[in-house]
Amino acid sequence: MWRYEKRLQYPVNISQTNPKMAQFIISQYGGPDGEAAAALRYLSQRYAMPYEKGKAVLNDVGTEELGHFEIIGAIVHQLTRNLTPQEIEDSGFGPYYIDHTTGVWPQAAGGIPLNACEFQSKGDPITDLFEDLAAEQKARSTYDNILRVVKDPEVCDPIRFLREREIIHFQRFGEVLRDVQDRLSSRNFYAFNPAFDKPQARSGKTDS
């Protein structure tokens, strides 16, 4: 489906460890608005998308989100490698360390593990695309929150890149939504059941 070049979409080169910072950023690895959930959402929704342009965008963005997942994993890894026991204890990283050592594991900043119940693949293009637009904005606002509390320029640089890509994805899904709406002859947002809005025929029966 794609060619993997074995390099990050955007470079990550962090020289100073910071496990407390890693606990914030890991939310974009396995949190409710993170990159793993995004990739699963779009790559699942593409199967039911009836139009080729929409299917292509879902496939492209979903694949790119896997690359973003990899970038976040690299950030978390570089922020937590070679920690001393004292650094682990002082930073509050201990609970995570006890369960995962310094392995990168998909969870939210609050410790809740990745949960597929936090996103939808509904099978209706309008429903799915509105979810996708909201998802990109939620991811963008999460990156905004990270940039408010993280000041290390080596970390902020790739985070800013990822934030910019969320904005581009929002724009792409907006284009697809307009294309899908233009294709619906009924213009009532139902791709497969326009009869829902038609008056129902009377049976001719009367109440006794």
PDB file of N, CA, C and O in Angstrom, residues 1 9-10 32 46 52 54 69 76 85 87 95 102 113 115 122 128 137 154 167 171 188 194 198-199 207:
ATOM      1  N   MET A   1       0.824  -1.205   0.000  1.00  0.00           N
ATOM      2  CA  MET A   1       0.000   0.000   0.000  1.00  0.00           C
ATOM      3  C   MET A   1       0.864   1.262   0.000  1.00  0.00           C
ATOM      4  O   MET A   1       0.511   2.276  -0.533  1.00  0.00           O
ATOM      5  N   GLN A   9       9.177  11.126   9.140  1.00  0.00           N
ATOM      6  CA  GLN A   9       8.676  12.163   8.244  1.00  0.00           C
ATOM      7  C   GLN A   9       9.270  13.524   8.602  1.00  0.00           C
ATOM      8  O   GLN A   9       9.463  14.379   7.736  1.00  0.00           O
ATOM      9  N   TYR A  10       9.563  13.724   9.883  1.00  0.00           N
ATOM     10  CA  TYR A  10      10.212  14.944  10.357  1.00  0.00           C
ATOM     11  C   TYR A  10      11.235  14.528  11.407  1.00  0.00           C
ATOM     12  O   TYR A  10      10.944  13.711  12.275  1.00  0.00           O
ATOM     13  N   PRO A  32      -6.918   9.891  23.488  1.00  0.00           N
ATOM     14  CA  PRO A  32      -8.176   9.903  22.732  1.00  0.00           C
ATOM     15  C   PRO A  32      -8.109  10.702  21.440  1.00  0.00           C
ATOM     16  O   PRO A  32      -8.869  10.424  20.505  1.00  0.00           O
ATOM     17  N   ARG A  46     -12.218   4.314   5.308  1.00  0.00           N
ATOM     18  CA  ARG A  46     -12.050   4.354   3.847  1.00  0.00           C
ATOM     19  C   ARG A  46     -12.830   3.254   3.145  1.00  0.00           C
ATOM     20  O   ARG A  46     -13.258   3.421   1.999  1.00  0.00           O
ATOM     21  N   GLU A  52     -14.269   7.936  -4.822  1.00  0.00           N
ATOM     22  CA  GLU A  52     -12.836   7.677  -4.928  1.00  0.00           C
ATOM     23  C   GLU A  52     -11.984   8.781  -4.304  1.00  0.00           C
ATOM     24  O   GLU A  52     -10.967   8.505  -3.671  1.00  0.00           O
ATOM     25  N   GLY A  54     -12.734  10.746  -1.771  1.00  0.00           N
ATOM     26  CA  GLY A  54     -12.796  10.585  -0.321  1.00  0.00           C
ATOM     27  C   GLY A  54     -12.002   9.391   0.152  1.00  0.00           C
ATOM     28  O   GLY A  54     -11.294   9.447   1.169  1.00  0.00           O
ATOM     29  N   PHE A  69       2.525   8.936  14.373  1.00  0.00           N
ATOM     30  CA  PHE A  69       2.602   8.022  15.518  1.00  0.00           C
ATOM     31  C   PHE A  69       4.054   7.658  15.792  1.00  0.00           C
ATOM     32  O   PHE A  69       4.519   7.638  16.944  1.00  0.00           O
ATOM     33  N   VAL A  76       9.002  10.496  22.708  1.00  0.00           N
ATOM     34  CA  VAL A  76       8.865   9.921  24.053  1.00  0.00           C
ATOM     35  C   VAL A  76      10.089   9.074  24.397  1.00  0.00           C
ATOM     36  O   VAL A  76      10.626   9.140  25.505  1.00  0.00           O
ATOM     37  N   PRO A  85      17.470   5.980  38.435  1.00  0.00           N
ATOM     38  CA  PRO A  85      16.362   5.806  39.378  1.00  0.00           C
ATOM     39  C   PRO A  85      15.957   7.099  40.066  1.00  0.00           C
ATOM     40  O   PRO A  85      14.767   7.337  40.308  1.00  0.00           O
ATOM     41  N   GLU A  87      16.160  10.183  38.821  1.00  0.00           N
ATOM     42  CA  GLU A  87      15.408  10.995  37.858  1.00  0.00           C
ATOM     43  C   GLU A  87      13.988  10.487  37.707  1.00  0.00           C
ATOM     44  O   GLU A  87      13.039  11.275  37.593  1.00  0.00           O
ATOM     45  N   PRO A  95       5.232   5.559  38.354  1.00  0.00           N
ATOM     46  CA  PRO A  95       4.135   4.636  38.023  1.00  0.00           C
ATOM     47  C   PRO A  95       4.223   4.065  36.612  1.00  0.00           C
ATOM     48  O   PRO A  95       3.982   2.878  36.398  1.00  0.00           O
ATOM     49  N   THR A 102      11.024   1.818  30.394  1.00  0.00           N
ATOM     50  CA  THR A 102      10.982   3.002  29.523  1.00  0.00           C
ATOM     51  C   THR A 102      10.516   2.623  28.112  1.00  0.00           C
ATOM     52  O   THR A 102      10.808   3.330  27.139  1.00  0.00           O
ATOM     53  N   PRO A 113      -5.226   3.732  28.838  1.00  0.00           N
ATOM     54  CA  PRO A 113      -4.656   3.128  27.624  1.00  0.00           C
ATOM     55  C   PRO A 113      -5.465   3.438  26.376  1.00  0.00           C
ATOM     56  O   PRO A 113      -6.638   3.836  26.456  1.00  0.00           O
ATOM     57  N   ASN A 115      -7.870   3.282  23.463  1.00  0.00           N
ATOM     58  CA  ASN A 115      -9.189   2.660  23.465  1.00  0.00           C
ATOM     59  C   ASN A 115      -9.892   2.962  22.155  1.00  0.00           C
ATOM     60  O   ASN A 115     -10.172   4.124  21.849  1.00  0.00           O
ATOM     61  N   LYS A 122     -18.492   4.821  11.134  1.00  0.00           N
ATOM     62  CA  LYS A 122     -19.949   4.652  11.091  1.00  0.00           C
ATOM     63  C   LYS A 122     -20.453   4.095   9.778  1.00  0.00           C
ATOM     64  O   LYS A 122     -21.537   3.538   9.711  1.00  0.00           O
ATOM     65  N   ASP A 128     -19.019  10.254   9.110  1.00  0.00           N
ATOM     66  CA  ASP A 128     -17.595  10.010   9.316  1.00  0.00           C
ATOM     67  C   ASP A 128     -16.768  11.275   9.081  1.00  0.00           C
ATOM     68  O   ASP A 128     -15.836  11.570   9.825  1.00  0.00           O
ATOM     69  N   GLN A 137      -9.335  18.946  14.672  1.00  0.00           N
ATOM     70  CA  GLN A 137      -9.307  20.125  15.532  1.00  0.00           C
ATOM     71  C   GLN A 137      -8.941  19.757  16.975  1.00  0.00           C
ATOM     72  O   GLN A 137      -8.219  20.503  17.650  1.00  0.00           O
ATOM     73  N   GLU A 154      14.025  21.727  21.026  1.00  0.00           N
ATOM     74  CA  GLU A 154      14.229  20.464  20.303  1.00  0.00           C
ATOM     75  C   GLU A 154      12.972  19.616  20.302  1.00  0.00           C
ATOM     76  O   GLU A 154      12.785  18.786  19.401  1.00  0.00           O
ATOM     77  N   ILE A 167      -3.786  20.874  10.768  1.00  0.00           N
ATOM     78  CA  ILE A 167      -4.520  21.928  10.075  1.00  0.00           C
ATOM     79  C   ILE A 167      -4.715  21.570   8.604  1.00  0.00           C
ATOM     80  O   ILE A 167      -5.807  21.743   8.042  1.00  0.00           O
ATOM     81  N   GLN A 171      -8.272  20.805   6.458  1.00  0.00           N
ATOM     82  CA  GLN A 171      -8.611  21.407   5.171  1.00  0.00           C
ATOM     83  C   GLN A 171      -8.937  20.343   4.124  1.00  0.00           C
ATOM     84  O   GLN A 171      -9.894  20.486   3.344  1.00  0.00           O
ATOM     85  N   ASN A 188     -29.721  16.148   1.036  1.00  0.00           N
ATOM     86  CA  ASN A 188     -30.237  16.082   2.409  1.00  0.00           C
ATOM     87  C   ASN A 188     -29.290  15.342   3.333  1.00  0.00           C
ATOM     88  O   ASN A 188     -29.658  14.934   4.423  1.00  0.00           O
ATOM     89  N   PRO A 194     -32.115   8.452   1.067  1.00  0.00           N
ATOM     90  CA  PRO A 194     -32.848   9.724   0.935  1.00  0.00           C
ATOM     91  C   PRO A 194     -34.338   9.574   1.184  1.00  0.00           C
ATOM     92  O   PRO A 194     -35.018  10.556   1.449  1.00  0.00           O
ATOM     93  N   LYS A 198     -38.821  11.567   2.783  1.00  0.00           N
ATOM     94  CA  LYS A 198     -40.007  11.619   1.940  1.00  0.00           C
ATOM     95  C   LYS A 198     -41.260  11.351   2.764  1.00  0.00           C
ATOM     96  O   LYS A 198     -41.224  10.547   3.698  1.00  0.00           O
ATOM     97  N   PRO A 199     -42.374  11.998   2.427  1.00  0.00           N
ATOM     98  CA  PRO A 199     -43.614  11.706   3.145  1.00  0.00           C
ATOM     99  C   PRO A 199     -43.995  10.233   3.007  1.00  0.00           C
ATOM    100  O   PRO A 199     -43.841   9.637   1.935  1.00  0.00           O
ATOM    101  N   ASP A 207     -58.694   4.119  12.097  1.00  0.00           N
ATOM    102  CA  ASP A 207     -58.823   3.524  13.425  1.00  0.00           C
ATOM    103  C   ASP A 207     -60.269   3.164  13.697  1.00  0.00           C
ATOM    104  O   ASP A 207     -61.197   3.908  13.314  1.00  0.00           O
TER     105      ASP A 207
END
